[in-house]
Coordinates of C-alpha atoms and ligand atoms in Angstrom, one line a residue:
X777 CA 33.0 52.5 112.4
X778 CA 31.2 55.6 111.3
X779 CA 28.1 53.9 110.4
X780 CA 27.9 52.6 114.3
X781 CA 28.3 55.7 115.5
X782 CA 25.2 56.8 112.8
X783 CA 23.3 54.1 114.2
X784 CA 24.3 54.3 118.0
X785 CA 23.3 58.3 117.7
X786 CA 20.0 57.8 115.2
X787 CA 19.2 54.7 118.1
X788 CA 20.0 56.2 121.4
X789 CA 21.2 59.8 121.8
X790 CA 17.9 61.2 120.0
X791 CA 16.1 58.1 121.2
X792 CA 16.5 60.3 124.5
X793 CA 14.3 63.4 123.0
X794 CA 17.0 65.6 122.3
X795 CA 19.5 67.3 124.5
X796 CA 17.8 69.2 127.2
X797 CA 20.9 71.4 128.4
X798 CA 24.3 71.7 127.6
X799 CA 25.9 69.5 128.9
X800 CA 23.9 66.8 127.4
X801 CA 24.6 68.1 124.1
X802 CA 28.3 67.8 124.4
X803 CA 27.6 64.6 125.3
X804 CA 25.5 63.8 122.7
X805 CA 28.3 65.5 120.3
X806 CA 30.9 63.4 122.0
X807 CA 31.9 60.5 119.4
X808 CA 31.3 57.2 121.4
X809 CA 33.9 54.5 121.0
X810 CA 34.0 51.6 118.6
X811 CA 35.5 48.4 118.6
X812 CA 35.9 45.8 116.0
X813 CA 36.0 41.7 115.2
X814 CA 36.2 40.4 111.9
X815 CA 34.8 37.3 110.5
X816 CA 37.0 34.4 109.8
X817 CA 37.6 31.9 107.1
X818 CA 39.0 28.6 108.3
X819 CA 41.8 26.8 105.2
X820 CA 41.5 23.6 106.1
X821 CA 40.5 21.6 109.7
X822 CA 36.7 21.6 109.0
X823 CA 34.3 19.1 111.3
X824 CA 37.4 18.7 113.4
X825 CA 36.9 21.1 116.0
X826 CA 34.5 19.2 118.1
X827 CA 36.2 16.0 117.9
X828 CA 39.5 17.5 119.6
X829 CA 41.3 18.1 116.2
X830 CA 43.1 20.7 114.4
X831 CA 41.8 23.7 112.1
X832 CA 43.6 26.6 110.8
X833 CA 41.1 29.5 110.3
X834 CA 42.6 33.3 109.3
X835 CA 40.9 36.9 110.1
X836 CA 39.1 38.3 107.6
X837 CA 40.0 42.1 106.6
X838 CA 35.9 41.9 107.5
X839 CA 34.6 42.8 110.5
X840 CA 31.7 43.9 112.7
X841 CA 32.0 47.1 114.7
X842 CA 30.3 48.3 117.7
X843 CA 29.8 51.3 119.2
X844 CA 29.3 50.8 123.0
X845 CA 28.4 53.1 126.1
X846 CA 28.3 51.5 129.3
X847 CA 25.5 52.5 131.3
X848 CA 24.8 53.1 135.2
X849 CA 22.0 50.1 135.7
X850 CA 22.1 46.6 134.1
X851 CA 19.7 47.7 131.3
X852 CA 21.1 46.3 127.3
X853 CA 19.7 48.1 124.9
X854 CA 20.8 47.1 120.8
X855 CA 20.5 48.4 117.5
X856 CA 21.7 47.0 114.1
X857 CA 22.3 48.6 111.1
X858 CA 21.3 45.1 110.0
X859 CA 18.3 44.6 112.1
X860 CA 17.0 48.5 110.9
X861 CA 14.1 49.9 112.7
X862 CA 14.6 47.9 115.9
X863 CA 15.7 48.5 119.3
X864 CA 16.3 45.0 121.5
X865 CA 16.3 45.2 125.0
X866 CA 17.2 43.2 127.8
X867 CA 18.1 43.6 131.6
X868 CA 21.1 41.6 132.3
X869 CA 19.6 40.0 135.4
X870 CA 17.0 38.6 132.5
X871 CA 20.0 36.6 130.9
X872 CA 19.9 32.7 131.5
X873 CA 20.4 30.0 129.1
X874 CA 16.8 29.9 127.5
X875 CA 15.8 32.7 128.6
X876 CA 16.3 35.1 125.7
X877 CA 16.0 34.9 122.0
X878 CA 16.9 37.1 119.0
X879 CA 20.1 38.6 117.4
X880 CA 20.6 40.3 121.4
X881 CA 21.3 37.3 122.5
X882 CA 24.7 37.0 121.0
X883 CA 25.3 40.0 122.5
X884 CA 23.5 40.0 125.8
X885 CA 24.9 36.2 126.2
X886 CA 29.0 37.4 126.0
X887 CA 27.9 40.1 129.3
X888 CA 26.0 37.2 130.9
X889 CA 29.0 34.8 130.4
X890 CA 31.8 37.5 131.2
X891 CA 29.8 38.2 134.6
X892 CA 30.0 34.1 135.2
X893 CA 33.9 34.3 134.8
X894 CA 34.1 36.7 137.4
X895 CA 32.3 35.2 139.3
X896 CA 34.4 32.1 139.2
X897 CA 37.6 34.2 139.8
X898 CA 35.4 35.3 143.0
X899 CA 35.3 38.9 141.5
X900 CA 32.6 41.3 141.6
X901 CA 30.3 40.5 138.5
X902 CA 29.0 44.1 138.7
X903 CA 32.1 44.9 137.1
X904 CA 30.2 44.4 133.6
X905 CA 27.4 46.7 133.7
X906 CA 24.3 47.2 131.2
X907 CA 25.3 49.3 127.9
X908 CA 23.7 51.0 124.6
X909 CA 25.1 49.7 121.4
X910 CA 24.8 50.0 118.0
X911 CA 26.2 47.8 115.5
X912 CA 27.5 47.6 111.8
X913 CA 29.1 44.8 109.7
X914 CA 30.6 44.2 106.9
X915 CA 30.6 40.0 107.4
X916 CA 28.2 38.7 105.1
X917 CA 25.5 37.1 107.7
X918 CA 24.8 33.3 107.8
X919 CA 27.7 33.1 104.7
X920 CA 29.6 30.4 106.5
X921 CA 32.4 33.3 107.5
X922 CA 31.1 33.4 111.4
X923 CA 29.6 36.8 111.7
X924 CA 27.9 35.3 114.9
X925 CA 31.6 35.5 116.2
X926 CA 32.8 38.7 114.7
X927 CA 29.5 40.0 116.4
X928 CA 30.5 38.4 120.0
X929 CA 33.8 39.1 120.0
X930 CA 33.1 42.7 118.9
X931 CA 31.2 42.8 122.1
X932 CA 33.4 41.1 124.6
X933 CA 36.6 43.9 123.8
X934 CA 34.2 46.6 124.1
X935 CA 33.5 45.1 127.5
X936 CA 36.6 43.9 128.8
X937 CA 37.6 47.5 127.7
X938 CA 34.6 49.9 129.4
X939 CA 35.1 47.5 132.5
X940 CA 38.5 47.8 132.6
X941 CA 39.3 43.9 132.7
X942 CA 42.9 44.1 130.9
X943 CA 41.9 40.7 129.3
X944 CA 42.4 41.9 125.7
X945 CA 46.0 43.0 126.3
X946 CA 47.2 39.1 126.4
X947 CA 46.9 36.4 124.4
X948 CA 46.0 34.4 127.6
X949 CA 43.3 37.2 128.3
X950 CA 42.2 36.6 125.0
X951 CA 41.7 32.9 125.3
X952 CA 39.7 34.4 128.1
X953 CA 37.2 36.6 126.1
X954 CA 37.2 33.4 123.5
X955 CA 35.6 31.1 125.7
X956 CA 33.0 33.9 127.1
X957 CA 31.9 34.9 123.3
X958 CA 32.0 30.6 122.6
X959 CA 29.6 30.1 126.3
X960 CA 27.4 33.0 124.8
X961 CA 26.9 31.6 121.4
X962 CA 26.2 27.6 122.9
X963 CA 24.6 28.4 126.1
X964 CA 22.8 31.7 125.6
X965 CA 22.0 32.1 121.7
X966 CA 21.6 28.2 121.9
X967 CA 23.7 27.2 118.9
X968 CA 26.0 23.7 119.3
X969 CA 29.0 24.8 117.5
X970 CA 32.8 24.1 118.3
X971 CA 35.4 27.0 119.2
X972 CA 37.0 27.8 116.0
X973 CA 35.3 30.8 115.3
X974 CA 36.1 32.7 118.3
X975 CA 39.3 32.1 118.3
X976 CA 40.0 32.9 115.1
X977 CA 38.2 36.9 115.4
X978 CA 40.0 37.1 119.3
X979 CA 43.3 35.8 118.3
X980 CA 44.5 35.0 114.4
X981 CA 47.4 37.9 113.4
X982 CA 47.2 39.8 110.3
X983 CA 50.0 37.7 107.8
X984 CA 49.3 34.5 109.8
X985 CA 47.1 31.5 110.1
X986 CA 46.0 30.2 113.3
X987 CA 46.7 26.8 114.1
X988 CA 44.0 25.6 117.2
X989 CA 44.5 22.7 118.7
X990 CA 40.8 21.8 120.2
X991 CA 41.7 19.5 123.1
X992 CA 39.6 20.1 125.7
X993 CA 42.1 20.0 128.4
X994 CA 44.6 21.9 126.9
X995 CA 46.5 25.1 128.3
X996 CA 44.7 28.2 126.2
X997 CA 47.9 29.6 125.1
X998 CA 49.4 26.6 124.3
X999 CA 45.7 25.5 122.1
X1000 CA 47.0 28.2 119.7
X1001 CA 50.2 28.4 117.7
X1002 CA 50.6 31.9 114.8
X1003 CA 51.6 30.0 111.2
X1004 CA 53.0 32.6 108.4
X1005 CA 51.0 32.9 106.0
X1006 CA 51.7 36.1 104.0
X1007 CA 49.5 35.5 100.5
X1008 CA 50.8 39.2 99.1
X1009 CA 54.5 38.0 99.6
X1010 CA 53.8 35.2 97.7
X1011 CA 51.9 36.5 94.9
X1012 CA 48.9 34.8 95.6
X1013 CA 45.1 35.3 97.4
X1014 CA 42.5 34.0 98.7
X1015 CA 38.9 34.4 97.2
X1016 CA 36.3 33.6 99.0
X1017 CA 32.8 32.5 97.1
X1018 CA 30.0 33.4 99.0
X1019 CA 27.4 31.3 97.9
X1020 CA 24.3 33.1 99.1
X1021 CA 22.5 29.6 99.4
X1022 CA 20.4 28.6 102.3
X1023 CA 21.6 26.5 105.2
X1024 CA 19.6 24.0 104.3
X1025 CA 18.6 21.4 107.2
X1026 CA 21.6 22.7 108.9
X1027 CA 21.1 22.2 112.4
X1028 CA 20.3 18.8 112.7
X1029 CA 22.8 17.7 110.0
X1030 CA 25.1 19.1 112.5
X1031 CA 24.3 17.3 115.2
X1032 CA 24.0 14.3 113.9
X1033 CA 27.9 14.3 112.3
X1034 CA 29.2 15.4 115.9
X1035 CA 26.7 12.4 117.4
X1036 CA 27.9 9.8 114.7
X1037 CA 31.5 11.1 116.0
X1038 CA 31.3 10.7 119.6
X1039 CA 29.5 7.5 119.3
X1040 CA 32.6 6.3 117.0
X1041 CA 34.9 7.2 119.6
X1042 CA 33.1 5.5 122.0
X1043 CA 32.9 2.1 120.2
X1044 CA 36.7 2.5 119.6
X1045 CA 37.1 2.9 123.4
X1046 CA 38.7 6.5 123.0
X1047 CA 37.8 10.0 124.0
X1048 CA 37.7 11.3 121.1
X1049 CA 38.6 11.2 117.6
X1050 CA 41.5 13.2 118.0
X1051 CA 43.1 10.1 119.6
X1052 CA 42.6 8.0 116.8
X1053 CA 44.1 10.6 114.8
X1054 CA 47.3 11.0 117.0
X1055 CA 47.6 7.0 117.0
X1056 CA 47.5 6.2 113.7
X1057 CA 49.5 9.3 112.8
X1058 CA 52.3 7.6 115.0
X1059 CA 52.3 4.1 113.0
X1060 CA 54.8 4.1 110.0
X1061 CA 51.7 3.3 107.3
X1062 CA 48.7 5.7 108.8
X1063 CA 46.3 4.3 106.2
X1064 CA 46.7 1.1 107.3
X1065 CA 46.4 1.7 110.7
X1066 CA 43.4 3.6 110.1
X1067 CA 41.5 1.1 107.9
X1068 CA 41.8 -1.3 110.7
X1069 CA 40.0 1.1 113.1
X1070 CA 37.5 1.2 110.6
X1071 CA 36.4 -2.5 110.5
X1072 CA 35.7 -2.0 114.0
X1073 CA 32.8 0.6 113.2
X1074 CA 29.6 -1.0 112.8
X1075 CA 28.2 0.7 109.3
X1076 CA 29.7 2.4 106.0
X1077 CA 28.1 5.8 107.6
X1078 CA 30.4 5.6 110.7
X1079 CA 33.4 4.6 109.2
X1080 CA 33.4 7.3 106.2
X1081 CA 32.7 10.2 108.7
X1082 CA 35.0 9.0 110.9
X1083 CA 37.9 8.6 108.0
X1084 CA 37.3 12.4 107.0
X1085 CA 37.9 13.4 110.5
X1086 CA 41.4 11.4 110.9
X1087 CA 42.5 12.5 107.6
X1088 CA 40.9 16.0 107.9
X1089 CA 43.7 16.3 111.1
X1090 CA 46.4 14.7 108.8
X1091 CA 45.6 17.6 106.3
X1092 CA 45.8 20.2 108.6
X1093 CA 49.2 18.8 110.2
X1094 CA 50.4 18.2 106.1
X1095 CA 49.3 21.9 105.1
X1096 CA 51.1 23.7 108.2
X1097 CA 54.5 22.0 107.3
X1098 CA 54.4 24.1 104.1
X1099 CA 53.6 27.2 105.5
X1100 CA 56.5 26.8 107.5
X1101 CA 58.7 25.3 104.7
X1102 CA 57.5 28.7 102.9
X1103 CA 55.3 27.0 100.4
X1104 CA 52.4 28.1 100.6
X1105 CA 51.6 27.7 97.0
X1106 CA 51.9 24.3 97.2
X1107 CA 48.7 23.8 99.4
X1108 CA 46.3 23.0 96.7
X1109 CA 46.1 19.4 96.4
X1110 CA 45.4 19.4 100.2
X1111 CA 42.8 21.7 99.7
X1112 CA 41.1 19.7 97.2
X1113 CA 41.2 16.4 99.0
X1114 CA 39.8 18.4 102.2
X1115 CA 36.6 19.2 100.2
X1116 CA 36.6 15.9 98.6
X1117 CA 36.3 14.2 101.7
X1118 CA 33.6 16.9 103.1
X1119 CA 31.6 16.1 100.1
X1120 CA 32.0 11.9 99.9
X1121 CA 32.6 11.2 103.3
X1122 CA 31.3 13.6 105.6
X1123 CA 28.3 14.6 103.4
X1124 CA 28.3 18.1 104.2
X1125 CA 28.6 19.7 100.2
X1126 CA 25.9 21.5 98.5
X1127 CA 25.8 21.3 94.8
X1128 CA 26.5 25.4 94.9
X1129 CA 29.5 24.7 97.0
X1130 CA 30.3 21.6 94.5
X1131 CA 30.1 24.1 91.3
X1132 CA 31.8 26.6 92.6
X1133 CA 35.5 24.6 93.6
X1134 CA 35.1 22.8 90.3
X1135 CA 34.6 25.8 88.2
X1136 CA 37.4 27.1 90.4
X1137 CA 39.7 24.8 89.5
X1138 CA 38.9 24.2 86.1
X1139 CA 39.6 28.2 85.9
X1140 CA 43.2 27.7 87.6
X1141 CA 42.9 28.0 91.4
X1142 CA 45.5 26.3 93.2
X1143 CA 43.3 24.5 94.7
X1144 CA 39.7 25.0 96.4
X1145 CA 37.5 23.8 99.1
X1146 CA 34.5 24.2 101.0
X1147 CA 35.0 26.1 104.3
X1148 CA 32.6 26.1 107.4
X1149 CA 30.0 24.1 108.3
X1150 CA 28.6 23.0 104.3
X1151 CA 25.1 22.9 103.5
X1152 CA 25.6 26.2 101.6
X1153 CA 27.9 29.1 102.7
X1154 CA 30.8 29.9 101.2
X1155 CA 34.2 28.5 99.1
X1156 CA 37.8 29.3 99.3
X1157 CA 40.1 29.2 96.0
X1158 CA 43.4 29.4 96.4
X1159 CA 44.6 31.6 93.4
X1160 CA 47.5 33.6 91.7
X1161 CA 46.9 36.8 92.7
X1162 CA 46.7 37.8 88.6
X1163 CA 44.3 35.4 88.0
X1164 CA 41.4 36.5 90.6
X1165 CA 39.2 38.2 88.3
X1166 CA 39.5 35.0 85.9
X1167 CA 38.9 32.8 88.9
X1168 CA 35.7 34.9 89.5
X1169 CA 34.3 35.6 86.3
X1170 CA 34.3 31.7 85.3
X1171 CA 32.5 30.7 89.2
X1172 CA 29.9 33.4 87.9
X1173 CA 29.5 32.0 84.8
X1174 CA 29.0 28.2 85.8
X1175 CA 26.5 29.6 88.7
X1176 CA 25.0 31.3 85.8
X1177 CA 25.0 27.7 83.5
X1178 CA 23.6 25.7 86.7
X1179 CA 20.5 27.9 86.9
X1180 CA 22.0 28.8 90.7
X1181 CA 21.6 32.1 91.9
X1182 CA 24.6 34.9 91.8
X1183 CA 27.4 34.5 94.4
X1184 CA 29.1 36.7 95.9
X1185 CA 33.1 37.4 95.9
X1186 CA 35.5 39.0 98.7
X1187 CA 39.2 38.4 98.8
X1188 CA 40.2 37.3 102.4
X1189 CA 43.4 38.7 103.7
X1190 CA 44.7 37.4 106.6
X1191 CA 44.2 39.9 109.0
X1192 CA 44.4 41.9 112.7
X1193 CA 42.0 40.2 115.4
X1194 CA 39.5 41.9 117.7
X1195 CA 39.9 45.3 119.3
X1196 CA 39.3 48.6 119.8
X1197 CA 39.1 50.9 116.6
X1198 CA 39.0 54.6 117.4
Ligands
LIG1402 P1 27.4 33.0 110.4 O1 28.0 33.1 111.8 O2 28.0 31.9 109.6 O3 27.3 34.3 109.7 P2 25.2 32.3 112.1 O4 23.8 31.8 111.8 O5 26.1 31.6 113.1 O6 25.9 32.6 110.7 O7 25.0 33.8 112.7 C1 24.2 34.7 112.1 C2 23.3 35.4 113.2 O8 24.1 36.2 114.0 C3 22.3 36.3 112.6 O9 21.1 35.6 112.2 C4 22.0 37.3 113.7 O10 21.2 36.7 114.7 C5 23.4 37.4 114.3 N1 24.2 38.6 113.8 C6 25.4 38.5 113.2 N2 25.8 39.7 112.8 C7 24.8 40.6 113.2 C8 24.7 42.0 113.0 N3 25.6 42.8 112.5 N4 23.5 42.6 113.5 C9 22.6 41.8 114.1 N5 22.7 40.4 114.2 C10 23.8 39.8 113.8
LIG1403 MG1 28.1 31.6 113.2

């Protein structure tokens, strides 16, 4: 939060040439606010979220902060102490779906978007007006740990805040703010991805997971459900592997699963796979049920993708029960299979991301997995919490062996969502 307000002062108030009286000086002196989102890691539910599944994705004790002043016209003006020497700028009029481009645009898009909700409730859009802000995060970017959302969602409490919208105070309100920061990332910043992430930074709970239900049609409030998961009570934690490997081919990869999905569903005469998922679910011998939905798919590719996303749900259904029994150190095995189907079926591994759950395991994790997208990011290991530093040192040592470049390590916590720090 204190290095925001460094930048947001560096950036703006001396951007102005100084105080010229007083009164500006105080102002200048005056310690803006600052608000905060973290970054999320997602346990298990991965590739589900577009086909109307289930994913269970905690707050990360990581977050991005941003200090915000709302200003008189509709002018944005941005600073990053990860972007350093550069101001963007925008007007908010200026904001349309390919209109803009650049890191602004996550930010710029959740003001555009939040104007277009009140717009639909037949409120004033003015209401959101333009703002200086300056930005600081300690989400590792493009790691797989959505700091495009922690980013967003910073954003949309600092606006539902300075415009007095209330929307932050309720889960419902949240929901709200989720779908803004989700419309800004897809419609503004241009990037097809699902609503996990969002979700997650607006409305996971520190000592819980957060069980999303993706159906389109769904109540917000009811979409989400808070699961206990309290790792320090149970002795254990949750390192995260940040594999510092390119997203290699990402985009398309990504588009092509969620085509190869919806065109599945299609064949099967369903909306989505998330139907599939609920039928077969309901038979007394699921994998029976689900290998003869399979042998109406047309290739090898189509059935294995779809068969991660069916058993994916299962998973996640499977691995809520024993948070809820109180077992949470029995979640391994489900972990494992998760990333084994990622990587046979659903093709979305990396050899990084292969290495590190291995040497994971070998080391004594619980259990480990790929989380995010794939095609690099980062790895979750479930581990004692005595054995973390073990778990570590032997992922850094088979990088190390594998000629990969270093990872990186943070522990993930589950932790507060979104809102306004000091
Ligand atoms: P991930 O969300 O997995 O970290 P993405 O590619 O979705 O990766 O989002 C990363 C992008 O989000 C960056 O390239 C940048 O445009 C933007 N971004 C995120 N955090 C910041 C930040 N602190 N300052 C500037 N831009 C940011
Ligand atoms: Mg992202």
């Amino acid at each position: 939060a204190a290095r925001a307000r460094a930048v947001f002062a560096a950036s703006f108030d001396e951007a102005a040439g100084g105080p010229a009286d007083a009164h500006e000086a105080r102002a200048g002196q005056e310690q803006v606010p600052v608000w905060a989102a973290p970054g999320r890691v997602n346990l298990i539910g991965e590739h589900t979220d577009y086909n109307a599944g289930l994913c269970l994705p905690i707050a990360l004790p990581h977050r991005t902060y941003v200090a915000l002043r709302p200003r008189p016209d509709s002018v944005v003006r941005l600073a990053s102490a990860q972007a350093p020497g550069e101001t963007w700028t925008t007007t908010l009029e200026d904001v349309a779906p390919g209109a803009i481009t650049g890191w602004g645009s996550y930010v710029a898009g959740v003001a555009w978007a939040l104007r277009e909700h009140l717009v639909a409730q037949g409120a004033d859009p003015s209401a959101i007006t333009g703002f200086d802000a300056a930005v600081d995060s300690s989400v590792p970017f493009g790691a797989g740990l959505s700091s495009s959302a922690a980013l967003e969602c910073a954003v949309a409490v600092a606006l539902d805040d300075v415009a007095g919208l209330g929307l932050r105070a309720t889960d419902a309100g949240r929901a709200v703010l989720a779908t803004a920061s989700v419309r800004a990332e897809n419609e503004i910043a241009g990037a097809p991805t699902g609503g996990m992430d969002q979700s997650a930074s607006l409305r996971a709970t520190a000592g819980h997971a957060l069980l999303l239900d993706c159906r389109p049609g769904l109540d917000p409030v009811e979409s989400a459900e808070q699961v206990p998961f309290d790792l320090d009570a149970a002795g254990l934690a949750l390192l995260v592997v940040d594999t510092r490997a390119e997203h290699r081919l990402v985009d398309g990869q990504y588009a092509a699963r969620r085509a190869t999905c919806e065109d599945a569903a299609r064949t099967l005469g369903l909306g989505s796979l998330r139907e599939l998922a609920d039928d077969v679910a309901a038979t007394g011998d699921p994998a029976g049920a689900l290998a003869v939905a399979l042998e109406k798919l047309p290739d090898d590719v189509a059935r294995r993708r779809v068969r991660h996303v069916v058993t994916e749900i299962g998973r996640v259904r499977d691995l809520v029960a024993l948070l809820r029994d109180g077992r949470p150190d029995a979640v391994g095995p489900l972990m494992n299979a998760s990333h084994a189907s990622l990587r046979d079926d659903y093709e979305v591994s990396s050899v990084e991301l292969d290495v590190a759950v291995d040497a994971a395991r070998v080391a004594g994790a619980l259990g480990a997995r790929m989380t995010g997208g794939g095609f690099g990011g980062s790895a979750i290991a479930l581990v004692r919490a005595d054995q973390v530093e073990a778990v570590a040192d032997a992922v850094r040592a088979a990088f190390e062996r594998e000629g990969l470049g270093a990872p990186g390590f943070l522990l993930a916590t589950p932790s507060a969502p979104a809102d306004r720090v000091v």
